[in-house]
Coordinates of C-alpha atoms and ligand atoms in Angstrom, one line a residue:
M191 CA 0.0 0.0 0.0
K192 CA 1.2 3.5 -0.8
K193 CA 2.1 5.6 2.3
I194 CA -1.0 7.5 3.6
Q195 CA -0.7 11.2 3.7
M196 CA -3.1 14.1 4.5
V197 CA -2.3 15.3 0.9
D198 CA -0.3 13.3 -1.7
L199 CA 1.1 15.9 -4.1
K200 CA 3.8 13.7 -5.4
S201 CA 1.5 11.0 -6.9
Q202 CA -0.6 13.8 -8.3
Y203 CA 2.4 15.4 -9.9
E204 CA 3.5 12.1 -11.5
K205 CA 0.4 12.1 -13.7
I206 CA 0.9 15.7 -15.0
R207 CA 4.7 15.7 -14.9
E208 CA 5.2 16.5 -18.6
Q209 CA 2.8 19.5 -18.7
V210 CA 4.2 20.9 -15.4
N211 CA 7.8 20.5 -16.4
S212 CA 7.4 21.9 -19.9
G213 CA 5.4 24.9 -18.6
I214 CA 8.1 25.7 -16.0
Q215 CA 10.9 25.2 -18.6
E216 CA 9.1 27.6 -20.9
V217 CA 9.1 30.3 -18.2
I218 CA 12.8 29.8 -17.6
D219 CA 13.6 29.9 -21.3
T220 CA 11.7 33.1 -21.7
T221 CA 13.0 34.5 -18.4
S222 CA 9.6 36.1 -18.0
F223 CA 9.4 35.4 -14.3
V224 CA 7.0 38.0 -13.1
K225 CA 3.9 39.2 -14.9
G226 CA 4.7 36.8 -17.7
G227 CA 2.5 35.4 -20.4
K228 CA 1.7 32.4 -18.2
V229 CA 0.1 34.6 -15.6
T230 CA -2.1 36.3 -18.2
E231 CA -3.0 33.0 -19.8
F232 CA -3.9 31.4 -16.4
Q233 CA -6.0 34.4 -15.5
A234 CA -8.0 34.1 -18.7
E235 CA -8.4 30.3 -18.3
L236 CA -9.6 30.7 -14.7
E237 CA -12.0 33.5 -15.7
K238 CA -13.5 31.0 -18.3
Y239 CA -13.6 28.1 -15.8
L240 CA -15.4 30.2 -13.2
G241 CA -17.6 32.2 -15.5
V242 CA -16.4 35.5 -13.8
K243 CA -15.4 38.7 -15.5
H244 CA -12.2 39.4 -13.6
V245 CA -9.6 37.2 -12.0
I246 CA -6.8 39.2 -10.3
P247 CA -3.8 37.0 -9.4
T248 CA -2.1 37.7 -6.1
G249 CA 0.9 36.4 -4.1
N250 CA -1.3 34.2 -1.8
G251 CA -4.8 33.9 -0.4
T252 CA -4.2 36.1 2.6
D253 CA -3.1 39.0 0.3
A254 CA -6.2 38.4 -1.8
L255 CA -8.4 38.9 1.3
Q256 CA -6.5 42.0 2.3
I257 CA -6.6 43.6 -1.2
A258 CA -10.3 42.8 -1.4
L259 CA -11.0 44.7 1.8
M260 CA -8.7 47.6 0.7
G261 CA -10.6 47.7 -2.6
L262 CA -13.8 48.3 -0.7
G263 CA -12.3 51.5 0.8
L264 CA -13.3 50.6 4.4
K265 CA -12.2 52.9 7.2
P266 CA -10.7 52.1 10.6
G267 CA -13.5 51.2 13.0
D268 CA -15.8 49.8 10.2
E269 CA -17.0 46.4 11.3
V270 CA -16.5 43.3 9.3
I271 CA -18.4 40.1 10.2
T272 CA -16.4 36.8 10.1
P273 CA -17.1 33.4 11.5
T274 CA -15.1 32.4 14.6
F275 CA -14.5 28.9 13.3
T276 CA -12.0 29.4 10.4
F277 CA -8.3 29.7 9.5
I278 CA -6.9 32.8 11.0
A279 CA -6.2 34.7 7.8
T280 CA -9.8 35.6 7.4
A281 CA -9.8 37.8 10.5
E282 CA -6.1 38.7 10.4
V283 CA -6.4 41.0 7.4
V284 CA -9.5 42.7 9.0
A285 CA -7.5 43.4 12.1
L286 CA -4.3 44.4 10.2
L287 CA -6.3 47.1 8.3
G288 CA -7.6 48.6 11.5
L289 CA -11.1 47.4 10.8
T290 CA -13.0 45.7 13.6
P291 CA -13.6 42.0 13.2
V292 CA -17.1 41.1 14.5
V293 CA -17.1 37.4 15.2
V294 CA -20.1 35.1 14.7
D295 CA -20.9 31.5 15.4
V296 CA -21.2 28.7 12.8
D297 CA -23.8 26.0 12.2
M298 CA -23.1 22.6 13.7
D299 CA -24.1 20.7 10.5
T300 CA -22.1 22.7 7.9
F301 CA -19.3 24.4 9.9
N302 CA -20.3 27.5 8.0
M303 CA -21.4 31.0 9.2
S304 CA -24.8 30.9 11.0
I305 CA -27.3 33.2 9.4
E306 CA -29.0 33.9 12.7
S307 CA -25.7 35.0 14.3
V308 CA -25.0 37.3 11.3
K309 CA -28.3 39.0 11.7
K310 CA -27.7 39.6 15.4
A311 CA -24.2 41.0 14.7
I312 CA -25.2 43.8 12.4
T313 CA -24.8 47.3 13.7
P314 CA -24.8 50.7 12.0
K315 CA -21.0 50.3 11.7
T316 CA -21.2 47.0 9.8
K317 CA -19.7 47.4 6.3
A318 CA -19.0 43.9 5.1
I319 CA -19.5 40.2 5.7
V320 CA -16.8 37.7 5.0
P321 CA -18.3 34.2 4.8
V322 CA -15.8 31.3 4.7
H323 CA -16.8 28.3 2.6
L324 CA -15.2 26.0 5.1
F325 CA -13.8 22.7 4.1
G326 CA -15.1 23.1 0.5
Q327 CA -18.9 23.7 1.0
N328 CA -20.5 27.1 0.1
A329 CA -22.1 29.0 3.0
N330 CA -25.8 29.9 2.6
M331 CA -25.1 32.7 0.1
E332 CA -28.7 33.4 -0.9
E333 CA -29.6 34.3 2.7
L334 CA -26.4 36.3 3.1
L335 CA -27.1 38.3 -0.1
K336 CA -30.5 39.2 1.2
I337 CA -29.0 40.4 4.5
A338 CA -26.3 42.4 2.6
K339 CA -28.9 44.0 0.3
E340 CA -31.1 45.0 3.2
H341 CA -28.3 46.6 5.2
N342 CA -26.2 47.8 2.2
L343 CA -23.2 45.6 3.0
Y344 CA -20.4 44.1 0.9
I345 CA -19.8 40.4 0.7
V346 CA -16.2 39.1 0.3
E347 CA -16.2 35.4 0.0
D348 CA -13.2 33.5 1.5
A349 CA -13.2 30.7 -1.1
C350 CA -9.7 29.6 -0.3
Q351 CA -11.0 26.0 0.4
S352 CA -13.9 25.9 -2.1
I353 CA -12.6 26.6 -5.6
G354 CA -14.9 24.8 -8.1
A355 CA -17.8 24.3 -5.7
E356 CA -21.0 25.2 -7.3
Y357 CA -23.9 27.2 -5.7
T358 CA -27.4 26.7 -6.9
F359 CA -29.9 29.6 -6.3
S360 CA -33.5 28.8 -5.6
D361 CA -34.3 30.0 -9.2
G362 CA -32.0 27.3 -10.5
R363 CA -29.1 29.7 -11.4
K364 CA -25.7 28.1 -10.8
V365 CA -22.7 30.2 -9.8
K366 CA -19.2 29.1 -8.8
S367 CA -17.9 29.6 -5.3
G368 CA -16.2 33.0 -4.9
C369 CA -18.2 34.5 -7.7
I370 CA -21.4 35.0 -5.8
G371 CA -20.7 38.1 -3.6
N372 CA -19.0 41.4 -4.6
I373 CA -15.6 39.8 -4.3
G374 CA -14.2 36.3 -3.9
C375 CA -10.7 35.3 -2.8
T376 CA -8.9 32.0 -3.2
S377 CA -5.5 30.5 -2.4
F378 CA -3.3 28.3 -4.5
F379 CA -1.2 27.1 -1.5
P380 CA 0.1 23.6 -2.5
S381 CA -2.4 21.6 -0.4
K382 CA -5.5 23.6 -1.6
N383 CA -7.8 22.0 -4.1
L384 CA -6.1 23.9 -6.9
G385 CA -2.6 24.2 -5.5
C386 CA 0.6 25.5 -7.1
Y387 CA 4.1 24.6 -6.0
G388 CA 4.7 27.6 -3.8
D389 CA 2.5 30.5 -2.8
G390 CA -0.3 31.9 -4.9
G391 CA -3.8 33.4 -4.7
A392 CA -6.4 35.2 -6.7
I393 CA -9.3 37.6 -6.4
F394 CA -12.6 37.2 -8.4
T395 CA -15.1 39.8 -9.2
N396 CA -17.7 40.8 -11.8
D397 CA -17.5 44.5 -10.9
D398 CA -15.3 46.4 -13.4
D399 CA -14.5 49.3 -11.1
L400 CA -13.6 47.2 -8.1
A401 CA -11.5 45.0 -10.4
A402 CA -9.5 48.0 -11.7
K403 CA -9.0 49.3 -8.2
M404 CA -7.9 46.0 -6.7
R405 CA -5.6 45.3 -9.7
A406 CA -3.9 48.7 -9.0
I407 CA -3.7 48.0 -5.2
A408 CA -2.0 44.6 -5.9
N409 CA 0.6 46.5 -7.9
H410 CA 1.7 49.3 -5.5
G411 CA -1.5 51.3 -6.2
M412 CA -0.1 52.0 -9.7
V413 CA -2.3 52.6 -12.7
V414 CA 0.2 54.4 -15.0
R415 CA 3.8 53.3 -14.5
Y416 CA 5.4 55.1 -11.5
H417 CA 2.3 57.1 -10.8
H418 CA 0.7 55.9 -7.6
D419 CA -3.0 56.8 -7.3
L420 CA -3.6 54.6 -4.2
I421 CA -1.6 53.2 -1.4
G422 CA -1.1 49.6 -2.5
V423 CA 0.9 46.5 -1.8
N424 CA 3.2 44.2 -3.8
S425 CA 1.4 41.0 -4.4
R426 CA 1.8 39.0 -7.5
L427 CA 1.5 35.4 -8.7
D428 CA 4.8 34.5 -10.3
S429 CA 5.0 32.9 -13.8
I430 CA 6.4 29.6 -12.6
Q431 CA 3.4 29.1 -10.3
A432 CA 1.1 30.2 -13.1
A433 CA 2.7 27.5 -15.3
V434 CA 1.9 24.9 -12.7
L435 CA -1.7 26.1 -12.3
L436 CA -2.2 26.1 -16.1
A437 CA -1.2 22.4 -16.1
K438 CA -3.5 21.6 -13.2
L439 CA -6.6 23.7 -14.0
P440 CA -7.9 21.4 -16.8
H441 CA -7.9 18.6 -14.2
L442 CA -9.7 20.6 -11.5
D443 CA -13.1 18.9 -12.1
E444 CA -11.6 15.4 -12.1
Y445 CA -9.7 16.3 -8.9
I446 CA -13.0 17.4 -7.3
A447 CA -14.6 14.2 -8.5
A448 CA -11.8 12.1 -6.9
R449 CA -12.2 13.9 -3.6
Q450 CA -16.0 13.4 -3.7
K451 CA -15.5 9.7 -4.5
A452 CA -13.2 9.3 -1.4
A453 CA -15.7 11.3 0.7
A454 CA -18.5 8.9 -0.5
Y455 CA -16.4 5.9 0.5
Y456 CA -15.8 7.4 4.0
N457 CA -19.5 8.3 4.4
K458 CA -20.7 4.8 3.5
A459 CA -18.1 3.1 5.8
F460 CA -19.1 5.3 8.8
A461 CA -22.8 5.4 8.1
S462 CA -23.7 2.9 10.8
C463 CA -21.3 4.1 13.5
P464 CA -23.3 6.0 16.1
K465 CA -20.1 7.7 17.4
I466 CA -19.3 9.4 14.1
T467 CA -21.2 12.2 12.3
T468 CA -20.1 12.4 8.7
P469 CA -20.1 15.7 6.8
I470 CA -23.4 16.8 5.3
C471 CA -23.9 18.7 2.1
K472 CA -26.7 21.2 1.7
D473 CA -28.7 20.9 -1.5
F474 CA -27.9 24.5 -2.6
T475 CA -24.2 23.6 -3.0
T476 CA -21.8 21.0 -4.1
H477 CA -19.0 20.0 -1.7
V478 CA -15.5 19.9 -3.0
F479 CA -14.0 18.4 0.2
H480 CA -10.9 20.4 0.8
Q481 CA -11.2 18.6 4.1
Y482 CA -13.2 15.6 5.1
T483 CA -14.1 16.4 8.7
L484 CA -15.8 14.1 11.1
K485 CA -17.6 15.1 14.3
L486 CA -17.0 12.6 17.1
D487 CA -19.4 11.7 19.8
A488 CA -18.4 13.1 23.3
S489 CA -17.7 9.5 24.4
V490 CA -14.8 9.2 22.0
D491 CA -11.3 10.0 23.2
R492 CA -10.1 12.1 20.2
N493 CA -6.5 12.2 21.3
A494 CA -6.4 8.4 21.7
L495 CA -8.0 8.0 18.3
Q496 CA -5.5 10.3 16.7
T497 CA -2.6 8.6 18.4
G498 CA -3.9 5.2 17.5
L499 CA -4.3 6.2 13.9
K500 CA -0.8 7.7 13.8
E501 CA 0.6 4.3 15.1
K502 CA -1.0 2.7 12.1
G503 CA 0.5 5.2 9.7
I504 CA -2.6 7.3 9.3
P505 CA -2.4 11.0 9.8
A506 CA -5.5 12.9 11.1
M507 CA -5.7 16.6 11.9
I508 CA -7.7 18.9 14.0
Y509 CA -9.0 21.8 11.9
Y510 CA -9.3 24.0 13.9
P511 CA -8.4 23.5 17.5
V512 CA -8.9 27.1 18.7
P513 CA -11.6 29.4 17.3
L514 CA -10.8 33.0 16.6
H515 CA -12.4 34.5 19.8
L516 CA -10.1 32.3 21.9
Q517 CA -6.9 33.1 20.1
K518 CA -4.4 35.0 22.2
A519 CA -3.7 37.7 19.6
Y520 CA -7.5 38.3 19.1
Q521 CA -8.5 38.6 22.8
D522 CA -11.2 41.2 23.0
P523 CA -13.3 42.4 25.9
R524 CA -16.4 42.0 23.7
Y525 CA -15.9 38.2 23.7
K526 CA -15.4 35.5 26.2
K527 CA -15.4 31.7 26.4
G528 CA -18.9 30.4 26.1
D529 CA -20.0 33.1 23.7
F530 CA -19.9 30.9 20.6
P531 CA -21.1 27.5 21.8
V532 CA -21.2 25.8 18.5
A533 CA -17.6 26.7 17.5
E534 CA -16.4 25.7 21.0
K535 CA -18.1 22.4 20.7
L536 CA -16.6 21.8 17.3
M537 CA -13.1 22.5 18.4
D538 CA -13.4 19.6 20.8
C539 CA -15.0 17.1 18.5
V540 CA -13.7 17.5 14.9
L541 CA -11.2 15.3 13.2
S542 CA -10.1 15.5 9.6
L543 CA -9.1 12.4 7.8
P544 CA -6.7 12.2 4.8
M545 CA -8.3 13.8 1.8
H546 CA -6.8 14.3 -1.6
T547 CA -7.1 13.3 -5.2
E548 CA -4.9 10.2 -5.1
L549 CA -6.6 8.1 -2.3
D550 CA -7.2 4.6 -3.6
E551 CA -9.7 2.0 -2.3
E552 CA -7.0 0.0 -0.5
Q553 CA -6.0 3.1 1.5
L554 CA -9.6 4.1 2.1
E555 CA -10.4 0.6 3.4
Y556 CA -7.4 0.6 5.6
I557 CA -8.2 4.0 7.1
T558 CA -11.9 3.4 7.7
K559 CA -11.3 0.0 9.2
A560 CA -8.7 1.5 11.6
V561 CA -11.0 4.3 12.6
L562 CA -13.9 1.9 13.3
E563 CA -11.6 -0.4 15.2
L564 CA -10.1 2.3 17.4
I565 CA -13.2 4.2 18.2
Ligands
PLP161 C1 -5.5 28.8 3.1 C2 -6.5 29.8 3.6 C3 -6.3 31.1 3.6 C4 -4.9 31.8 3.3 O1 -4.4 31.4 2.1 P1 -2.8 31.6 1.9 O2 -2.5 31.4 0.5 O3 -2.1 30.5 2.8 O4 -2.4 33.0 2.4 C5 -7.3 32.0 4.0 N1 -8.5 31.5 4.4 C6 -8.7 30.2 4.4 C7 -10.1 29.7 4.9 C8 -7.8 29.3 4.1 O5 -8.0 27.9 4.1

């Protein structure tokens, strides 16, 4: 049996070796390392794949989120609503820009932002909502769009884990994750569903004015060379990463299908185990399984399970062990332990199993048997 890993990038690479290598070689041959043709080409291909007007490549997903908030022209003190159960980058950029992160709880079933909590968190200072499509499933965007419209708020989607997930509106309209709100952000970190071989990210929008502004911000606030109309940052996708992404993008749908197939295997194997709750998928969205995350019954000793799995050569991770409001750097007199009961319950009961495009049946059988044996 092949070694089991949380993510198996090597086996994935073996299948696209030729395209990746020749793409990288081309970049080196042309020495067009930054803002090269590969970046423009990738941008156009991704716009086509997503059905969105503008893709703005960035240096990573965190930069994408930061540039998005800068593009909205928010002022210090403006409030931005984010879920407490997420990767830190979502709130980090809010805090860095001097904006006020307003934390809300998530739903137990989807791990995504709770609509009721969002409604309660809105104040006259609220300017934007940043839903995170956690683990690869879209948040309830139709409800969020209603709230945003009613209160005149922006929506910046953190689609770092959900690229390719499809949202279906109640009128049947289908839109790709990250292209539903005013702005969407993604990451091409190697372990993400569309990962490059270093750092990378992108911003999506259908708004021409916002796109022009964010494109300038990502490039030192420059519109005409050496004329800086805005205070910006330096955040670019490099050409070598674009070459890798160009080789991988045509496979994204089959990568998603492979993840969904592995998830279906896990779901079936754990279906009759009362101590395990498997991920659910809402009918308004597809799930691209950036992570496959179980919820364990309170009777399960999660540490013992994780250690037992490790001894059998199976990695398992806790995403995320500490919600935002309990992080040291984000301590805030507005929040205390107990304020976000769902997130606090999740941090104690979640466990993510290996999930990637190269899991085979032998590995899945071995993993599921081990979990059921140890639990
Ligand atoms: C990965 C990730 C980010 C940050 O992306 P980087 O490319 O690592 O900066 C932000 N938000 C979420 C939810 C992520 O998973």
